PDB file of C-alpha atoms and ligand atoms in Angstrom:
ATOM      1  CA  MET A   1       7.254 203.400 -26.367  1.00  0.00           C
ATOM      2  CA  ILE A   2       5.997 203.178 -22.795  1.00  0.00           C
ATOM      3  CA  GLU A   3       2.207 203.049 -22.516  1.00  0.00           C
ATOM      4  CA  VAL A   4       1.814 201.866 -18.925  1.00  0.00           C
ATOM      5  CA  VAL A   5       3.679 202.632 -15.700  1.00  0.00           C
ATOM      6  CA  ILE A   6       3.489 200.442 -12.590  1.00  0.00           C
ATOM      7  CA  LEU A   7       4.760 201.979  -9.359  1.00  0.00           C
ATOM      8  CA  ASP A   8       5.882 200.478  -6.073  1.00  0.00           C
ATOM      9  CA  ILE A   9       5.145 202.692  -3.041  1.00  0.00           C
ATOM     10  CA  GLU A  10       7.628 202.474  -0.131  1.00  0.00           C
ATOM     11  CA  GLY A  11      11.141 203.537  -1.064  1.00  0.00           C
ATOM     12  CA  THR A  12       9.955 204.497  -4.552  1.00  0.00           C
ATOM     13  CA  ILE A  13       7.366 207.279  -4.340  1.00  0.00           C
ATOM     14  CA  CYS A  14       7.480 207.824  -0.570  1.00  0.00           C
ATOM     15  CA  PRO A  15      10.187 207.387   2.076  1.00  0.00           C
ATOM     16  CA  ILE A  16      10.754 203.796   3.131  1.00  0.00           C
ATOM     17  CA  SER A  17      10.486 205.010   6.754  1.00  0.00           C
ATOM     18  CA  PHE A  18       6.855 206.206   6.436  1.00  0.00           C
ATOM     19  CA  VAL A  19       5.292 203.027   7.857  1.00  0.00           C
ATOM     20  CA  LYS A  20       7.751 202.556  10.745  1.00  0.00           C
ATOM     21  CA  GLU A  21       8.233 206.223  11.606  1.00  0.00           C
ATOM     22  CA  GLY A  22       4.866 207.627  10.550  1.00  0.00           C
ATOM     23  CA  LEU A  23       2.035 205.105  10.626  1.00  0.00           C
ATOM     24  CA  PHE A  24       3.173 202.866  13.518  1.00  0.00           C
ATOM     25  CA  PRO A  25       3.860 205.754  15.960  1.00  0.00           C
ATOM     26  CA  TYR A  26       0.537 207.394  14.993  1.00  0.00           C
ATOM     27  CA  PHE A  27      -1.304 204.173  15.805  1.00  0.00           C
ATOM     28  CA  LEU A  28       0.415 203.827  19.204  1.00  0.00           C
ATOM     29  CA  GLU A  29      -0.208 207.486  20.037  1.00  0.00           C
ATOM     30  CA  LYS A  30      -3.951 207.232  19.317  1.00  0.00           C
ATOM     31  CA  LEU A  31      -4.482 203.726  20.713  1.00  0.00           C
ATOM     32  CA  PRO A  32      -5.150 204.718  24.384  1.00  0.00           C
ATOM     33  CA  THR A  33      -7.907 207.169  23.342  1.00  0.00           C
ATOM     34  CA  TYR A  34      -9.753 204.388  21.525  1.00  0.00           C
ATOM     35  CA  LEU A  35      -9.211 201.663  24.152  1.00  0.00           C
ATOM     36  CA  GLU A  36     -10.127 203.883  27.124  1.00  0.00           C
ATOM     37  CA  LYS A  37     -13.709 204.191  25.909  1.00  0.00           C
ATOM     38  CA  LEU A  38     -14.361 200.438  25.953  1.00  0.00           C
ATOM     39  CA  GLU A  39     -15.979 198.380  28.698  1.00  0.00           C
ATOM     40  CA  TYR A  40     -13.821 195.589  30.127  1.00  0.00           C
ATOM     41  CA  PRO A  41     -13.773 192.621  29.915  1.00  0.00           C
ATOM     42  CA  ILE A  42     -14.616 193.138  26.257  1.00  0.00           C
ATOM     43  CA  THR A  43     -17.360 191.088  24.668  1.00  0.00           C
ATOM     44  CA  LYS A  44     -18.395 191.333  21.046  1.00  0.00           C
ATOM     45  CA  ASN A  45     -21.802 193.010  21.202  1.00  0.00           C
ATOM     46  CA  GLY A  46     -22.050 195.499  18.359  1.00  0.00           C
ATOM     47  CA  THR A  47     -21.793 198.556  20.648  1.00  0.00           C
ATOM     48  CA  SER A  48     -18.982 200.035  18.543  1.00  0.00           C
ATOM     49  CA  ASP A  49     -16.556 199.063  15.773  1.00  0.00           C
ATOM     50  CA  VAL A  50     -13.593 199.371  18.136  1.00  0.00           C
ATOM     51  CA  ASN A  51     -15.327 197.230  20.768  1.00  0.00           C
ATOM     52  CA  ASP A  52     -15.915 194.425  18.300  1.00  0.00           C
ATOM     53  CA  ILE A  53     -12.432 194.643  16.799  1.00  0.00           C
ATOM     54  CA  GLY A  54     -11.048 194.686  20.374  1.00  0.00           C
ATOM     55  CA  SER A  55     -12.894 191.458  21.221  1.00  0.00           C
ATOM     56  CA  GLU A  56     -10.973 189.718  18.409  1.00  0.00           C
ATOM     57  CA  PHE A  57      -7.747 189.967  20.433  1.00  0.00           C
ATOM     58  CA  GLY A  58      -9.081 187.102  22.608  1.00  0.00           C
ATOM     59  CA  SER A  59     -10.401 186.898  26.177  1.00  0.00           C
ATOM     60  CA  GLU A  60      -6.925 186.389  27.724  1.00  0.00           C
ATOM     61  CA  HIS A  61      -5.886 189.866  26.527  1.00  0.00           C
ATOM     62  CA  THR A  62      -9.141 191.797  26.944  1.00  0.00           C
ATOM     63  CA  GLU A  63      -9.768 191.515  30.687  1.00  0.00           C
ATOM     64  CA  SER A  64      -8.714 195.094  31.339  1.00  0.00           C
ATOM     65  CA  TYR A  65      -7.634 198.257  29.543  1.00  0.00           C
ATOM     66  CA  GLU A  66      -4.017 197.754  30.720  1.00  0.00           C
ATOM     67  CA  ASP A  67      -3.930 194.133  29.515  1.00  0.00           C
ATOM     68  CA  LEU A  68      -5.107 195.047  26.053  1.00  0.00           C
ATOM     69  CA  LEU A  69      -2.963 198.175  25.710  1.00  0.00           C
ATOM     70  CA  ASN A  70       0.173 196.264  26.774  1.00  0.00           C
ATOM     71  CA  TYR A  71      -0.615 193.331  24.515  1.00  0.00           C
ATOM     72  CA  ILE A  72      -1.214 195.475  21.423  1.00  0.00           C
ATOM     73  CA  THR A  73       1.879 197.606  22.133  1.00  0.00           C
ATOM     74  CA  GLU A  74       4.010 194.440  22.273  1.00  0.00           C
ATOM     75  CA  LEU A  75       2.544 193.136  19.010  1.00  0.00           C
ATOM     76  CA  VAL A  76       3.403 196.417  17.269  1.00  0.00           C
ATOM     77  CA  LYS A  77       6.925 196.553  18.742  1.00  0.00           C
ATOM     78  CA  ASN A  78       7.632 193.020  17.547  1.00  0.00           C
ATOM     79  CA  ASP A  79       5.957 193.630  14.171  1.00  0.00           C
ATOM     80  CA  VAL A  80       3.671 190.616  14.666  1.00  0.00           C
ATOM     81  CA  LYS A  81       1.237 190.149  11.772  1.00  0.00           C
ATOM     82  CA  GLN A  82      -1.919 189.517  13.774  1.00  0.00           C
ATOM     83  CA  PRO A  83      -5.300 189.812  12.003  1.00  0.00           C
ATOM     84  CA  ALA A  84      -7.066 191.796  14.767  1.00  0.00           C
ATOM     85  CA  LEU A  85      -4.088 194.163  14.963  1.00  0.00           C
ATOM     86  CA  LYS A  86      -4.201 194.718  11.200  1.00  0.00           C
ATOM     87  CA  THR A  87      -7.914 195.487  11.379  1.00  0.00           C
ATOM     88  CA  LEU A  88      -7.506 197.914  14.294  1.00  0.00           C
ATOM     89  CA  GLN A  89      -4.562 199.647  12.627  1.00  0.00           C
ATOM     90  CA  GLY A  90      -6.580 200.021   9.414  1.00  0.00           C
ATOM     91  CA  TYR A  91      -9.469 201.481  11.405  1.00  0.00           C
ATOM     92  CA  ILE A  92      -7.344 204.040  13.278  1.00  0.00           C
ATOM     93  CA  TRP A  93      -5.322 205.011  10.179  1.00  0.00           C
ATOM     94  CA  THR A  94      -8.532 205.521   8.176  1.00  0.00           C
ATOM     95  CA  LYS A  95      -9.779 207.918  10.877  1.00  0.00           C
ATOM     96  CA  GLY A  96      -6.375 209.618  10.928  1.00  0.00           C
ATOM     97  CA  TYR A  97      -6.306 210.191   7.182  1.00  0.00           C
ATOM     98  CA  ALA A  98      -9.928 211.366   7.115  1.00  0.00           C
ATOM     99  CA  SER A  99      -9.190 213.968   9.822  1.00  0.00           C
ATOM    100  CA  HIS A 100      -6.028 215.018   7.889  1.00  0.00           C
ATOM    101  CA  GLU A 101      -3.833 214.244  10.907  1.00  0.00           C
ATOM    102  CA  LEU A 102      -2.177 211.677   8.666  1.00  0.00           C
ATOM    103  CA  LYS A 103      -0.973 212.547   5.190  1.00  0.00           C
ATOM    104  CA  ALA A 104       1.100 210.457   2.819  1.00  0.00           C
ATOM    105  CA  PRO A 105       4.526 212.068   2.307  1.00  0.00           C
ATOM    106  CA  LEU A 106       5.054 211.439  -1.411  1.00  0.00           C
ATOM    107  CA  TYR A 107       8.206 212.882  -2.958  1.00  0.00           C
ATOM    108  CA  ASP A 108       7.534 216.071  -4.945  1.00  0.00           C
ATOM    109  CA  ASP A 109       8.969 214.577  -8.137  1.00  0.00           C
ATOM    110  CA  ALA A 110       6.684 211.540  -7.725  1.00  0.00           C
ATOM    111  CA  ILE A 111       3.590 213.748  -7.363  1.00  0.00           C
ATOM    112  CA  LYS A 112       4.607 215.742 -10.443  1.00  0.00           C
ATOM    113  CA  PHE A 113       5.286 212.510 -12.350  1.00  0.00           C
ATOM    114  CA  VAL A 114       1.835 211.093 -11.537  1.00  0.00           C
ATOM    115  CA  GLU A 115       0.084 214.329 -12.471  1.00  0.00           C
ATOM    116  CA  ASN A 116       1.919 214.627 -15.813  1.00  0.00           C
ATOM    117  CA  THR A 117       2.060 210.953 -16.781  1.00  0.00           C
ATOM    118  CA  LYS A 118      -1.651 210.271 -16.249  1.00  0.00           C
ATOM    119  CA  LYS A 119      -2.373 212.493 -19.274  1.00  0.00           C
ATOM    120  CA  SER A 120      -0.718 210.077 -21.700  1.00  0.00           C
ATOM    121  CA  LYS A 121      -0.292 206.719 -19.906  1.00  0.00           C
ATOM    122  CA  LYS A 122      -2.064 204.448 -17.492  1.00  0.00           C
ATOM    123  CA  ILE A 123      -0.608 204.287 -14.001  1.00  0.00           C
ATOM    124  CA  TYR A 124      -0.992 201.227 -11.766  1.00  0.00           C
ATOM    125  CA  ILE A 125       0.293 200.482  -8.267  1.00  0.00           C
ATOM    126  CA  TYR A 126       1.809 197.196  -7.104  1.00  0.00           C
ATOM    127  CA  SER A 127       2.695 197.211  -3.408  1.00  0.00           C
ATOM    128  CA  SER A 128       2.809 194.647  -0.622  1.00  0.00           C
ATOM    129  CA  GLY A 129       0.548 196.920   1.457  1.00  0.00           C
ATOM    130  CA  SER A 130      -3.134 196.022   0.958  1.00  0.00           C
ATOM    131  CA  VAL A 131      -5.104 197.597  -1.902  1.00  0.00           C
ATOM    132  CA  LYS A 132      -7.270 199.252   0.754  1.00  0.00           C
ATOM    133  CA  ALA A 133      -4.199 200.864   2.380  1.00  0.00           C
ATOM    134  CA  GLN A 134      -2.844 201.900  -1.040  1.00  0.00           C
ATOM    135  CA  LYS A 135      -6.097 203.692  -1.910  1.00  0.00           C
ATOM    136  CA  LEU A 136      -6.088 205.530   1.437  1.00  0.00           C
ATOM    137  CA  LEU A 137      -2.516 206.655   0.865  1.00  0.00           C
ATOM    138  CA  PHE A 138      -3.295 208.072  -2.587  1.00  0.00           C
ATOM    139  CA  THR A 139      -6.441 209.825  -1.362  1.00  0.00           C
ATOM    140  CA  TYR A 140      -4.558 211.791   1.305  1.00  0.00           C
ATOM    141  CA  VAL A 141      -1.262 212.944  -0.155  1.00  0.00           C
ATOM    142  CA  GLU A 142       0.608 215.773   1.498  1.00  0.00           C
ATOM    143  CA  GLY A 143       0.900 218.645  -0.971  1.00  0.00           C
ATOM    144  CA  LYS A 144       2.759 221.905  -0.711  1.00  0.00           C
ATOM    145  CA  ASP A 145       1.852 224.123   2.280  1.00  0.00           C
ATOM    146  CA  GLY A 146       0.282 221.125   4.033  1.00  0.00           C
ATOM    147  CA  GLN A 147      -2.804 220.901   1.815  1.00  0.00           C
ATOM    148  CA  VAL A 148      -4.152 217.458   0.965  1.00  0.00           C
ATOM    149  CA  LEU A 149      -4.066 216.177  -2.624  1.00  0.00           C
ATOM    150  CA  ASP A 150      -6.331 213.388  -3.825  1.00  0.00           C
ATOM    151  CA  LEU A 151      -4.274 211.439  -6.374  1.00  0.00           C
ATOM    152  CA  LYS A 152      -6.583 208.404  -6.322  1.00  0.00           C
ATOM    153  CA  PRO A 153      -8.352 209.398  -9.571  1.00  0.00           C
ATOM    154  CA  SER A 154      -4.943 209.413 -11.325  1.00  0.00           C
ATOM    155  CA  ILE A 155      -4.398 205.714 -10.679  1.00  0.00           C
ATOM    156  CA  THR A 156      -6.100 203.210 -12.992  1.00  0.00           C
ATOM    157  CA  ASP A 157      -5.917 200.232 -10.613  1.00  0.00           C
ATOM    158  CA  TYR A 158      -4.102 198.746  -7.629  1.00  0.00           C
ATOM    159  CA  PHE A 159      -2.425 195.359  -7.079  1.00  0.00           C
ATOM    160  CA  ASP A 160      -1.132 193.703  -3.907  1.00  0.00           C
ATOM    161  CA  ILE A 161       0.131 190.256  -2.917  1.00  0.00           C
ATOM    162  CA  THR A 162      -3.412 188.909  -2.524  1.00  0.00           C
ATOM    163  CA  THR A 163      -4.419 189.969  -6.052  1.00  0.00           C
ATOM    164  CA  SER A 164      -1.164 189.138  -7.844  1.00  0.00           C
ATOM    165  CA  GLY A 165       1.293 187.159  -5.696  1.00  0.00           C
ATOM    166  CA  TYR A 166       4.682 187.909  -4.147  1.00  0.00           C
ATOM    167  CA  LYS A 167       6.682 190.797  -5.504  1.00  0.00           C
ATOM    168  CA  ASN A 168       9.910 188.832  -5.980  1.00  0.00           C
ATOM    169  CA  GLU A 169       8.346 186.367  -8.417  1.00  0.00           C
ATOM    170  CA  ALA A 170       8.173 186.845 -12.195  1.00  0.00           C
ATOM    171  CA  ALA A 171       4.814 185.011 -12.255  1.00  0.00           C
ATOM    172  CA  SER A 172       3.263 187.907 -10.290  1.00  0.00           C
ATOM    173  CA  TYR A 173       4.297 190.402 -12.964  1.00  0.00           C
ATOM    174  CA  ARG A 174       2.998 188.098 -15.719  1.00  0.00           C
ATOM    175  CA  SER A 175      -0.314 187.903 -13.869  1.00  0.00           C
ATOM    176  CA  ILE A 176      -0.492 191.714 -13.741  1.00  0.00           C
ATOM    177  CA  LEU A 177       0.373 191.928 -17.460  1.00  0.00           C
ATOM    178  CA  ALA A 178      -2.505 189.537 -18.202  1.00  0.00           C
ATOM    179  CA  SER A 179      -4.962 191.465 -16.069  1.00  0.00           C
ATOM    180  CA  ILE A 180      -4.132 194.814 -17.720  1.00  0.00           C
ATOM    181  CA  GLY A 181      -4.142 193.286 -21.227  1.00  0.00           C
ATOM    182  CA  TYR A 182      -0.405 193.611 -21.936  1.00  0.00           C
ATOM    183  CA  GLU A 183       0.750 189.983 -21.885  1.00  0.00           C
ATOM    184  CA  LYS A 184       1.645 190.238 -25.593  1.00  0.00           C
ATOM    185  CA  ASN A 185       3.252 193.652 -25.249  1.00  0.00           C
ATOM    186  CA  PRO A 186       5.174 193.646 -21.931  1.00  0.00           C
ATOM    187  CA  GLU A 187       7.918 195.952 -23.203  1.00  0.00           C
ATOM    188  CA  ALA A 188       5.363 198.808 -23.303  1.00  0.00           C
ATOM    189  CA  VAL A 189       5.063 198.472 -19.523  1.00  0.00           C
ATOM    190  CA  MET A 190       7.539 200.076 -17.141  1.00  0.00           C
ATOM    191  CA  PHE A 191       7.868 198.983 -13.493  1.00  0.00           C
ATOM    192  CA  LEU A 192       9.629 201.181 -10.930  1.00  0.00           C
ATOM    193  CA  SER A 193      10.760 200.000  -7.501  1.00  0.00           C
ATOM    194  CA  ASP A 194      13.522 200.474  -4.929  1.00  0.00           C
ATOM    195  CA  ASN A 195      13.886 196.703  -4.539  1.00  0.00           C
ATOM    196  CA  VAL A 196      16.285 194.939  -6.953  1.00  0.00           C
ATOM    197  CA  HIS A 197      14.621 191.544  -6.397  1.00  0.00           C
ATOM    198  CA  GLU A 198      11.343 193.034  -7.605  1.00  0.00           C
ATOM    199  CA  ILE A 199      13.109 194.673 -10.553  1.00  0.00           C
ATOM    200  CA  LYS A 200      14.726 191.364 -11.476  1.00  0.00           C
ATOM    201  CA  ALA A 201      11.347 189.577 -11.372  1.00  0.00           C
ATOM    202  CA  ALA A 202       9.657 192.270 -13.492  1.00  0.00           C
ATOM    203  CA  SER A 203      12.548 192.108 -16.008  1.00  0.00           C
ATOM    204  CA  GLU A 204      12.108 188.338 -16.244  1.00  0.00           C
ATOM    205  CA  ALA A 205       8.479 189.038 -17.161  1.00  0.00           C
ATOM    206  CA  SER A 206       9.890 191.303 -19.957  1.00  0.00           C
ATOM    207  CA  MET A 207       8.748 194.594 -18.431  1.00  0.00           C
ATOM    208  CA  GLN A 208      11.066 197.568 -18.660  1.00  0.00           C
ATOM    209  CA  SER A 209      12.274 197.947 -15.093  1.00  0.00           C
ATOM    210  CA  VAL A 210      14.015 200.778 -13.294  1.00  0.00           C
ATOM    211  CA  VAL A 211      15.460 200.914  -9.779  1.00  0.00           C
ATOM    212  CA  VAL A 212      14.554 204.073  -7.868  1.00  0.00           C
ATOM    213  CA  VAL A 213      17.261 205.215  -5.448  1.00  0.00           C
ATOM    214  CA  ARG A 214      16.008 207.265  -2.478  1.00  0.00           C
ATOM    215  CA  PRO A 215      17.552 208.348   0.839  1.00  0.00           C
ATOM    216  CA  GLY A 216      17.299 205.553   3.430  1.00  0.00           C
ATOM    217  CA  ASN A 217      16.859 202.740   0.881  1.00  0.00           C
ATOM    218  CA  VAL A 218      19.004 199.612   0.994  1.00  0.00           C
ATOM    219  CA  PRO A 219      22.219 200.517  -0.897  1.00  0.00           C
ATOM    220  CA  LEU A 220      22.714 198.844  -4.292  1.00  0.00           C
ATOM    221  CA  SER A 221      25.716 196.631  -4.967  1.00  0.00           C
ATOM    222  CA  THR A 222      28.141 197.569  -7.755  1.00  0.00           C
ATOM    223  CA  ASP A 223      26.800 194.598  -9.659  1.00  0.00           C
ATOM    224  CA  ASP A 224      23.188 195.817  -9.342  1.00  0.00           C
ATOM    225  CA  LYS A 225      24.204 199.281 -10.520  1.00  0.00           C
ATOM    226  CA  GLU A 226      25.753 197.746 -13.638  1.00  0.00           C
ATOM    227  CA  THR A 227      22.855 195.374 -14.282  1.00  0.00           C
ATOM    228  CA  TYR A 228      19.865 197.691 -13.858  1.00  0.00           C
ATOM    229  CA  LYS A 229      18.896 201.163 -14.958  1.00  0.00           C
ATOM    230  CA  THR A 230      18.680 203.410 -11.898  1.00  0.00           C
ATOM    231  CA  ILE A 231      17.237 206.864 -11.233  1.00  0.00           C
ATOM    232  CA  ASN A 232      17.316 209.146  -8.176  1.00  0.00           C
ATOM    233  CA  ASN A 233      14.362 211.204  -9.241  1.00  0.00           C
ATOM    234  CA  PHE A 234      11.407 210.676 -11.618  1.00  0.00           C
ATOM    235  CA  ASP A 235      12.466 213.749 -13.644  1.00  0.00           C
ATOM    236  CA  GLU A 236      15.374 211.623 -14.953  1.00  0.00           C
ATOM    237  CA  LEU A 237      12.998 209.198 -16.677  1.00  0.00           C
ATOM    238  CA  GLY A 238      12.063 211.563 -19.467  1.00  0.00           C
ATOM    239  CA  ILE A 239       8.907 209.704 -20.441  1.00  0.00           C
TER     240      ILE A 239
HETATM  241 MG1  LIG B 301       9.471 199.397  -2.084  1.00  0.00          MG
END
């Protein structure tokens, strides 16, 4: 009997392309509007959040508007994990969600699953995106007819790699089991993800694990299909 469900995000409840084709382009589209307003060269002086985040990119890149815009655009194109970039992206995405220009495109069956399942089970999230980003995503979900659904109250808690470790390691799933009080009863916990390495790790931690197959995901090998339970849609779970 399943009592707890843990969900991955990208490729499981929303398209794997959302970050690369939704969030990254939104950031680049809005970036000039934010950078134009700053005074160059940038010095950290508390005049605005964006000014002070901008100063973190370092004096060699903040001499002029063009320097900074080009530098940040290159970082995004090359997917460089740079702390100031992460902070600025988080800032601009937060504004985008709050203005409803950005909405999280969850699959309809995933929305229905969350709304039904929360009545009888606890739902947790475990994603490599930060807990802060996960909460934003659940607060601004795209519903039917473009309205915004707040699914955040349906989720009991959120885990990421800083709270629980890497997603391909069984130890991470054991740490989550301990923190939700299920270390002695892991078979009552179901983990769903598009990534077979994550499913393998969760299975090693004795969770019930299911691979979610969605358009655009990495195709499964014949071996994986034989080894793991797979679904194309949450309706198939029947829990
Ligand atoms: Mg995923």
